[in-house]
Amino acid sequence: MGYIEDKAAIVTGSTRGIGLAVARALLERGARVFISARKRDEVEKTVASLQAAHGKRVAGAVCDVRNYEQVRGLFREAEQAFGGIDLLVNNAGIGSFKNVEELSAEEWNAVIETNLSGVFYCCREAVPMMKKRGGGYIINIGSLAGKNAMAGAAAYCASKFGLIGFSESLMQEVRYDHIRVSYVMPGSVNTGFGRSGEQDPATTWKLLPEDVAIAVVNLLEMDKRALVSRVELRPSEPAR
């Protein structure tokens, strides 16, 4: 029996792209997965679709991770559905790709609050629940933009640079509570996110969301004595 089987997971931003691929990968390995995103229609559609294949191992709720009260509600609902939380994948994220002088305060705040504060809110709720269960695993989806700054991406890069520091500090705080913390840093992924948009999956040079999901699964299935704190994942042959 693998580590993932029968574990209860929350995956944020899980109605599309990387989050949906992670949710599917966990379900295929026997986990129970709580779906969340900001749009009710997308959450309901995704939950219904996944329930058709996985039944009661799927539940979900609307949550904007920028709102701490909504995050608290998300974790309460997931705990009621599954009896507790063992795994958290913080995937919800947005980007605003503009030069600083063109970036509004509202756009800056939205990126920082979603990509960084939202991770903090979710982790703050998850850690006590995991301690009650005797341990758990938190995986934060970052980006290579967290170590490679780019012009026109100051807000996004700041949020992902911050995510690295947050993840590494949290890892040291909770490791003796049997809670492992890792972060995954993908390069270009073939989703609608970012400036280059989505390409034909059959011909794209980009990573696929499923590639990131495999990295998440590999982390979860590693023996508990070992911790890979960071995974950098990039296309093997990017466009020149």
Tab-separated table of C-alpha atoms in Angstrom:
chain	number	residue	atom	x	y	z
A	1	MET	CA	0.000	0.000	0.000
A	2	GLY	CA	1.458	3.365	-1.019
A	3	TYR	CA	1.694	6.395	1.225
A	4	ILE	CA	-0.975	8.297	-0.709
A	5	GLU	CA	-3.732	5.685	-0.477
A	6	ASP	CA	-6.628	6.767	1.781
A	7	LYS	CA	-4.908	10.040	2.685
A	8	ALA	CA	-7.113	13.150	2.773
A	9	ALA	CA	-5.843	16.024	0.620
A	10	ILE	CA	-6.726	19.614	-0.149
A	11	VAL	CA	-5.519	20.940	-3.494
A	12	THR	CA	-6.093	24.649	-4.064
A	13	GLY	CA	-6.690	26.020	-7.535
A	14	SER	CA	-7.656	22.524	-8.644
A	15	THR	CA	-10.283	23.022	-11.346
A	16	ARG	CA	-7.750	23.376	-14.172
A	17	GLY	CA	-4.091	23.121	-15.126
A	18	ILE	CA	-1.547	21.880	-12.596
A	19	GLY	CA	-4.014	21.713	-9.728
A	20	LEU	CA	-6.440	19.507	-11.629
A	21	ALA	CA	-3.605	17.232	-12.780
A	22	VAL	CA	-2.415	16.873	-9.181
A	23	ALA	CA	-5.937	16.113	-7.955
A	24	ARG	CA	-6.348	13.406	-10.590
A	25	ALA	CA	-2.964	11.865	-9.800
A	26	LEU	CA	-3.791	11.672	-6.090
A	27	LEU	CA	-7.204	10.153	-6.764
A	28	GLU	CA	-5.698	7.557	-9.089
A	29	ARG	CA	-3.474	6.478	-6.200
A	30	GLY	CA	-6.344	6.129	-3.751
A	31	ALA	CA	-6.396	9.476	-1.957
A	32	ARG	CA	-9.478	11.458	-0.996
A	33	VAL	CA	-9.287	14.912	-2.545
A	34	PHE	CA	-11.012	18.175	-1.686
A	35	ILE	CA	-11.208	20.490	-4.701
A	36	SER	CA	-11.181	24.280	-4.357
A	37	ALA	CA	-11.137	27.360	-6.583
A	38	ARG	CA	-12.732	30.795	-6.738
A	39	LYS	CA	-15.525	30.115	-9.250
A	40	ARG	CA	-18.504	28.093	-8.075
A	41	ASP	CA	-19.458	26.762	-11.500
A	42	GLU	CA	-15.929	25.456	-12.105
A	43	VAL	CA	-15.787	23.785	-8.685
A	44	GLU	CA	-19.168	22.113	-9.157
A	45	LYS	CA	-18.303	20.939	-12.673
A	46	THR	CA	-14.926	19.547	-11.612
A	47	VAL	CA	-16.278	17.784	-8.531
A	48	ALA	CA	-19.090	16.195	-10.552
A	49	SER	CA	-16.662	15.025	-13.236
A	50	LEU	CA	-14.220	13.510	-10.764
A	51	GLN	CA	-16.979	11.942	-8.669
A	52	ALA	CA	-18.142	10.067	-11.752
A	53	ALA	CA	-14.850	8.168	-11.661
A	54	HIS	CA	-13.960	8.252	-7.959
A	55	GLY	CA	-17.239	8.615	-6.079
A	56	LYS	CA	-17.251	9.881	-2.505
A	57	ARG	CA	-13.474	10.265	-2.456
A	58	VAL	CA	-14.048	13.683	-4.086
A	59	ALA	CA	-15.588	16.771	-2.502
A	60	GLY	CA	-15.057	20.489	-2.949
A	61	ALA	CA	-15.878	24.060	-2.028
A	62	VAL	CA	-15.467	27.583	-3.336
A	63	CYS	CA	-12.526	29.430	-1.806
A	64	ASP	CA	-10.583	32.559	-2.656
A	65	VAL	CA	-7.319	31.973	-0.795
A	66	ARG	CA	-6.848	35.735	-0.438
A	67	ASN	CA	-9.676	35.677	2.103
A	68	TYR	CA	-8.636	34.123	5.397
A	69	GLU	CA	-12.200	33.489	6.530
A	70	GLN	CA	-12.891	31.590	3.302
A	71	VAL	CA	-9.748	29.542	3.877
A	72	ARG	CA	-10.881	28.704	7.393
A	73	GLY	CA	-14.229	27.646	5.968
A	74	LEU	CA	-12.512	25.492	3.344
A	75	PHE	CA	-10.588	23.557	5.964
A	76	ARG	CA	-13.641	23.118	8.174
A	77	GLU	CA	-15.596	21.684	5.229
A	78	ALA	CA	-12.748	19.386	4.239
A	79	GLU	CA	-12.390	18.165	7.807
A	80	GLN	CA	-16.112	17.439	7.978
A	81	ALA	CA	-15.971	15.575	4.667
A	82	PHE	CA	-12.855	13.500	5.352
A	83	GLY	CA	-12.329	13.608	9.112
A	84	GLY	CA	-9.041	15.488	8.869
A	85	ILE	CA	-6.308	16.558	6.462
A	86	ASP	CA	-3.072	14.706	5.707
A	87	LEU	CA	-1.892	16.424	2.523
A	88	LEU	CA	-2.000	20.024	1.322
A	89	VAL	CA	-0.949	21.123	-2.147
A	90	ASN	CA	-0.898	24.910	-2.387
A	91	ASN	CA	-1.333	25.459	-6.109
A	92	ALA	CA	-3.667	28.473	-6.409
A	93	GLY	CA	-1.816	31.281	-8.138
A	94	ILE	CA	-2.178	34.237	-10.455
A	95	GLY	CA	0.199	36.447	-12.402
A	96	SER	CA	0.182	40.038	-13.556
A	97	PHE	CA	2.894	40.612	-16.115
A	98	LYS	CA	3.524	44.333	-16.396
A	99	ASN	CA	6.374	46.734	-15.752
A	100	VAL	CA	6.314	48.235	-12.271
A	101	GLU	CA	5.295	51.689	-13.446
A	102	GLU	CA	2.283	50.164	-15.220
A	103	LEU	CA	1.287	47.772	-12.429
A	104	SER	CA	-1.591	49.007	-10.284
A	105	ALA	CA	-1.597	48.664	-6.507
A	106	GLU	CA	-4.648	46.425	-6.836
A	107	GLU	CA	-2.847	44.089	-9.265
A	108	TRP	CA	0.224	43.947	-7.011
A	109	ASN	CA	-1.895	43.116	-3.970
A	110	ALA	CA	-3.871	40.446	-5.815
A	111	VAL	CA	-0.694	38.599	-6.847
A	112	ILE	CA	0.995	38.813	-3.440
A	113	GLU	CA	-2.164	37.945	-1.528
A	114	THR	CA	-2.959	34.934	-3.741
A	115	ASN	CA	0.518	33.499	-4.265
A	116	LEU	CA	2.008	34.191	-0.842
A	117	SER	CA	-0.565	35.205	1.773
A	118	GLY	CA	-2.931	32.494	0.548
A	119	VAL	CA	-0.234	29.875	1.105
A	120	PHE	CA	0.319	31.180	4.626
A	121	TYR	CA	-3.400	31.080	5.388
A	122	CYS	CA	-3.723	27.495	4.166
A	123	CYS	CA	-0.622	26.319	6.008
A	124	ARG	CA	-1.759	28.030	9.209
A	125	GLU	CA	-4.960	25.993	9.082
A	126	ALA	CA	-3.344	22.770	7.916
A	127	VAL	CA	-0.554	22.448	10.476
A	128	PRO	CA	-2.750	21.993	13.581
A	129	MET	CA	-4.904	19.464	11.731
A	130	MET	CA	-1.855	17.513	10.621
A	131	LYS	CA	-0.410	17.520	14.123
A	132	LYS	CA	-3.623	15.907	15.362
A	133	ARG	CA	-3.199	13.199	12.720
A	134	GLY	CA	0.407	12.536	13.714
A	135	GLY	CA	1.963	14.197	10.655
A	136	GLY	CA	1.384	15.131	7.041
A	137	TYR	CA	2.885	16.674	3.948
A	138	ILE	CA	2.629	20.210	2.560
A	139	ILE	CA	3.733	20.856	-1.013
A	140	ASN	CA	3.827	24.407	-2.342
A	141	ILE	CA	3.802	24.956	-6.100
A	142	GLY	CA	6.303	27.677	-6.849
A	143	SER	CA	8.073	28.581	-10.069
A	144	LEU	CA	11.542	28.973	-11.514
A	145	ALA	CA	10.560	32.656	-11.381
A	146	GLY	CA	11.269	32.272	-7.670
A	147	LYS	CA	15.004	32.238	-8.422
A	148	ASN	CA	15.205	33.849	-11.876
A	149	ALA	CA	13.939	37.412	-12.001
A	150	MET	CA	12.329	38.652	-15.210
A	151	ALA	CA	11.510	42.115	-16.489
A	152	GLY	CA	7.786	42.714	-16.502
A	153	ALA	CA	7.126	40.161	-13.771
A	154	ALA	CA	8.091	41.966	-10.559
A	155	ALA	CA	4.934	41.057	-8.643
A	156	TYR	CA	4.978	37.430	-9.723
A	157	CYS	CA	8.700	37.017	-9.040
A	158	ALA	CA	8.379	38.697	-5.633
A	159	SER	CA	5.592	36.302	-4.675
A	160	LYS	CA	7.561	33.238	-5.764
A	161	PHE	CA	10.842	34.405	-4.218
A	162	GLY	CA	8.856	34.884	-0.999
A	163	LEU	CA	7.356	31.429	-1.299
A	164	ILE	CA	10.826	29.897	-1.165
A	165	GLY	CA	11.691	31.626	2.111
A	166	PHE	CA	8.311	30.818	3.594
A	167	SER	CA	8.505	27.143	2.610
A	168	GLU	CA	12.016	26.656	3.952
A	169	SER	CA	11.178	28.340	7.265
A	170	LEU	CA	8.004	26.293	7.678
A	171	MET	CA	9.916	23.104	6.874
A	172	GLN	CA	12.241	23.762	9.815
A	173	GLU	CA	9.343	24.605	12.141
A	174	VAL	CA	7.302	21.436	11.636
A	175	ARG	CA	9.748	18.692	10.681
A	176	TYR	CA	9.768	17.234	14.225
A	177	ASP	CA	5.979	17.126	14.162
A	178	HIS	CA	6.328	14.584	11.332
A	179	ILE	CA	5.141	17.148	8.789
A	180	ARG	CA	7.241	17.362	5.659
A	181	VAL	CA	7.300	20.536	3.553
A	182	SER	CA	8.546	20.741	-0.037
A	183	TYR	CA	8.164	23.144	-2.914
A	184	VAL	CA	8.129	22.442	-6.632
A	185	MET	CA	9.496	25.014	-9.074
A	186	PRO	CA	8.284	24.350	-12.631
A	187	GLY	CA	9.461	26.253	-15.646
A	188	SER	CA	7.101	26.820	-18.584
A	189	VAL	CA	4.003	24.640	-18.248
A	190	ASN	CA	1.473	24.183	-21.029
A	191	THR	CA	-1.543	25.896	-19.450
A	192	GLY	CA	-3.395	29.127	-20.112
A	193	PHE	CA	-1.335	30.782	-17.381
A	194	GLY	CA	1.430	33.210	-18.278
A	195	ARG	CA	2.309	35.304	-21.274
A	196	SER	CA	2.806	32.654	-23.951
A	197	GLY	CA	-0.493	30.831	-23.430
A	198	GLU	CA	-1.366	27.213	-24.127
A	199	GLN	CA	-0.006	25.241	-27.080
A	200	ASP	CA	-0.942	21.964	-28.733
A	201	PRO	CA	-0.016	19.303	-26.133
A	202	ALA	CA	1.114	16.952	-28.901
A	203	THR	CA	3.755	19.335	-30.243
A	204	THR	CA	4.587	21.727	-27.403
A	205	TRP	CA	8.082	21.966	-25.961
A	206	LYS	CA	6.602	22.968	-22.609
A	207	LEU	CA	6.054	20.793	-19.567
A	208	LEU	CA	2.582	19.331	-19.237
A	209	PRO	CA	0.575	19.725	-16.011
A	210	GLU	CA	0.866	15.960	-15.590
A	211	ASP	CA	4.656	16.298	-15.380
A	212	VAL	CA	4.283	18.529	-12.334
A	213	ALA	CA	1.730	16.122	-10.860
A	214	ILE	CA	4.236	13.270	-11.184
A	215	ALA	CA	6.815	15.352	-9.287
A	216	VAL	CA	4.276	15.884	-6.495
A	217	VAL	CA	3.461	12.179	-6.335
A	218	ASN	CA	7.148	11.256	-6.239
A	219	LEU	CA	7.690	13.549	-3.270
A	220	LEU	CA	4.742	12.091	-1.389
A	221	GLU	CA	5.834	8.509	-1.995
A	222	MET	CA	9.404	8.994	-0.823
A	223	ASP	CA	10.250	7.212	2.418
A	224	LYS	CA	9.418	9.326	5.478
A	225	ARG	CA	13.060	9.400	6.568
A	226	ALA	CA	13.920	11.474	3.486
A	227	LEU	CA	12.880	14.994	2.557
A	228	VAL	CA	13.448	16.642	-0.809
A	229	SER	CA	12.932	20.238	0.144
A	230	ARG	CA	12.978	21.612	-3.421
A	231	VAL	CA	12.328	20.284	-6.916
A	232	GLU	CA	13.284	22.297	-9.996
A	233	LEU	CA	11.453	21.094	-13.076
A	234	ARG	CA	12.068	22.491	-16.547
A	235	PRO	CA	11.410	21.564	-20.194
A	236	SER	CA	14.241	19.391	-21.447
A	237	GLU	CA	14.405	21.147	-24.823
A	238	PRO	CA	12.914	24.648	-24.578
A	239	ALA	CA	12.361	26.866	-27.568
A	240	ARG	CA	15.533	28.709	-28.592
